[in-house]
Coordinates of C-alpha atoms in Angstrom, one line a residue:
M1 CA 20.1 -53.9 16.7
R2 CA 23.1 -51.3 17.8
K3 CA 24.2 -51.7 14.5
Y4 CA 21.0 -50.7 12.7
L5 CA 20.5 -48.1 15.4
L6 CA 24.5 -46.5 14.6
I7 CA 22.9 -46.4 11.0
A8 CA 19.8 -44.9 11.7
S9 CA 21.3 -42.5 14.1
T10 CA 24.0 -41.7 11.6
M11 CA 21.6 -41.5 8.5
L12 CA 19.3 -38.9 10.0
G13 CA 22.3 -36.9 11.4
L14 CA 23.4 -36.9 7.6
S15 CA 19.7 -35.3 6.4
A16 CA 19.2 -32.8 8.6
C17 CA 23.0 -30.8 7.8
S18 CA 22.3 -31.9 3.8
G19 CA 19.4 -29.5 3.0
G20 CA 17.7 -27.6 5.9
S21 CA 14.8 -28.8 8.1
D22 CA 11.1 -29.0 7.2
E23 CA 10.6 -25.5 8.8
D24 CA 12.7 -23.8 7.0
A25 CA 11.4 -25.9 3.9
A26 CA 8.2 -24.7 5.0
A27 CA 9.1 -20.9 5.7
N28 CA 10.6 -20.8 2.3
A29 CA 7.6 -22.3 0.4
A30 CA 5.6 -19.8 2.2
A31 CA 7.4 -16.8 1.0
E32 CA 7.4 -18.5 -2.3
A33 CA 3.1 -18.8 -2.4
K34 CA 3.2 -15.6 -1.2
P35 CA 0.5 -13.1 -3.0
P36 CA 2.0 -9.9 -4.1
L37 CA 0.9 -6.6 -1.8
M38 CA -1.9 -5.7 -4.8
Q39 CA -2.2 -8.3 -8.1
P40 CA -1.0 -6.8 -11.2
G41 CA -3.4 -4.9 -13.4
E42 CA -4.4 -1.6 -13.6
W43 CA -6.1 0.0 -10.9
E44 CA -8.1 2.7 -9.9
I45 CA -7.6 4.5 -6.7
T46 CA -10.7 6.6 -5.5
H47 CA -10.1 9.4 -2.8
K48 CA -12.4 10.9 -1.1
L49 CA -11.9 14.1 1.3
T50 CA -14.2 13.4 5.0
G51 CA -12.4 15.6 6.5
Y52 CA -10.7 19.3 5.9
N53 CA -9.5 22.2 8.4
Y54 CA -6.6 24.6 8.8
D55 CA -6.7 27.9 10.6
G56 CA -9.4 30.5 8.9
L57 CA -11.5 27.9 7.3
T58 CA -14.6 29.1 6.8
K59 CA -17.8 26.8 6.7
E60 CA -18.6 27.4 3.0
E61 CA -15.1 26.6 2.2
Y62 CA -15.8 23.4 4.3
D63 CA -18.8 22.4 3.1
A64 CA -17.3 22.9 -0.4
K65 CA -14.4 20.7 0.1
L66 CA -16.1 17.9 2.3
G67 CA -16.7 14.7 0.0
E68 CA -13.9 16.1 -3.3
T69 CA -13.6 13.0 -4.9
V70 CA -10.3 12.5 -7.2
T71 CA -10.0 8.9 -9.6
T72 CA -6.7 8.4 -11.0
K73 CA -5.6 5.2 -12.9
A74 CA -2.2 3.6 -12.7
C75 CA -0.7 0.1 -14.0
I76 CA 1.0 -2.6 -11.2
T77 CA 3.5 -4.5 -12.7
D78 CA 4.8 -7.7 -11.7
E79 CA 7.9 -5.6 -10.8
T80 CA 5.6 -3.2 -9.1
A81 CA 3.1 -5.6 -7.0
D82 CA 4.8 -5.3 -3.6
R83 CA 5.7 -2.0 -3.5
P84 CA 2.9 0.3 -5.7
D85 CA 4.1 3.8 -6.8
A86 CA 3.8 5.8 -3.6
T87 CA 2.8 8.9 -6.0
F88 CA -0.4 6.6 -6.6
L89 CA -1.6 5.4 -3.1
A90 CA -0.8 9.9 -2.7
S91 CA -3.6 10.2 -4.8
N92 CA -1.7 12.7 -6.9
Q93 CA -1.9 15.0 -4.1
G94 CA 1.7 15.7 -4.8
T95 CA 4.9 14.6 -7.0
E96 CA 7.7 13.1 -5.8
C97 CA 6.5 10.6 -3.6
T98 CA 8.4 8.6 -1.2
Y99 CA 7.8 5.7 1.2
N100 CA 8.5 6.9 4.7
N101 CA 7.2 2.8 5.7
L102 CA 5.8 0.3 4.3
T103 CA 4.4 -2.4 6.4
P104 CA 1.6 -4.5 3.5
T105 CA 1.3 -8.5 5.7
A106 CA -1.4 -11.3 4.0
G107 CA -5.1 -8.4 3.6
R108 CA -3.7 -5.3 5.5
L109 CA -1.5 -2.6 4.2
S110 CA -0.3 0.4 6.3
A111 CA 2.3 3.0 4.6
T112 CA 3.5 6.7 5.2
L113 CA 4.4 8.5 2.5
T114 CA 6.1 11.8 2.5
C115 CA 5.4 14.2 -0.9
K116 CA 6.2 17.8 -3.0
S117 CA 3.1 20.4 -2.4
A118 CA 3.3 23.4 -3.2
P119 CA 4.5 25.5 -1.1
G120 CA 5.7 22.4 1.1
T121 CA 5.7 19.2 1.6
I122 CA 2.8 16.6 2.5
D123 CA 2.5 13.7 4.7
I124 CA 0.2 10.8 4.2
L125 CA -0.4 8.3 6.4
L126 CA -2.3 5.4 5.0
D127 CA -4.0 1.9 6.7
G128 CA -6.0 -0.7 6.0
S129 CA -7.3 -3.8 4.3
S130 CA -8.3 -5.8 1.2
R131 CA -11.3 -7.6 0.2
D132 CA -11.7 -9.5 -3.3
G133 CA -9.1 -7.8 -4.2
T134 CA -10.3 -4.2 -3.4
W135 CA -7.9 -1.9 -1.4
M136 CA -10.3 0.4 1.7
L137 CA -7.9 2.7 3.2
A138 CA -8.3 5.5 6.3
E139 CA -6.2 8.7 5.4
Q140 CA -4.6 11.4 7.8
S141 CA -2.5 13.7 5.7
T142 CA -0.7 17.1 6.9
R143 CA 0.6 19.7 4.4
M144 CA 3.5 21.6 5.9
A145 CA 4.9 25.1 4.7
E146 CA 8.3 26.4 7.0
G147 CA 7.8 23.1 9.0
K148 CA 3.8 24.2 10.3
P149 CA 1.5 22.2 9.7
T150 CA -0.8 24.5 6.8
V151 CA -3.8 21.9 6.4
R152 CA -5.1 18.9 8.4
A153 CA -7.8 16.6 5.9
S154 CA -8.6 12.6 6.4
A155 CA -10.1 10.9 3.2
D156 CA -11.3 7.6 2.3
V157 CA -9.5 5.9 -0.4
T158 CA -10.3 2.8 -2.7
A159 CA -8.2 1.6 -4.6
T160 CA -10.0 -1.1 -7.1
R161 CA -8.6 -3.8 -10.1
L162 CA -10.1 -2.7 -13.4
G163 CA -8.5 -5.7 -15.3
D164 CA -5.3 -6.5 -17.2
C165 CA -3.3 -3.2 -18.2
P166 CA -4.0 -1.5 -21.6
T167 CA -1.5 -2.0 -23.9
A168 CA 0.4 0.8 -25.9
G169 CA -1.8 2.9 -27.5
E170 CA -5.1 2.1 -26.1
T171 CA -7.5 3.7 -23.8
T172 CA -9.4 2.8 -20.7
T173 CA -12.7 5.3 -20.2
G174 CA -13.3 5.5 -16.3

């Protein structure tokens, strides 16, 4: 009996050293099975202004800006699915956008971006969730010039997958 226990304990010890634990295997499988942040394909992002403020803003200017909508499209590739182009997420509010922070989790996204925007920069905070492949995000932005806030805005942002990316030479409507 001792002989069998000795053999069993030796085999158990060897198997534990040979390739990692069940927990490691489960973690590796989960990482491989994790879906990308955004499914590859053509996406449309709609940015609808819900708030707008700067020193000296008149009621007429506010009313004219409120509800302003900008729509852009981009192709998300397999390579960019976990980190889409920051300028696309910024809805073309600036150029040369970069991530300060991107925190994707299952069905959630929090990101802070900085973009060049004449005459200074714009800092953007996005936070939201995905349901049925559509992202619904709240945005807070601050436009800065000479280190001082010049415009503060808020927006509702919706990103919807339209389908596969168009092939070269093919155009989409919308």
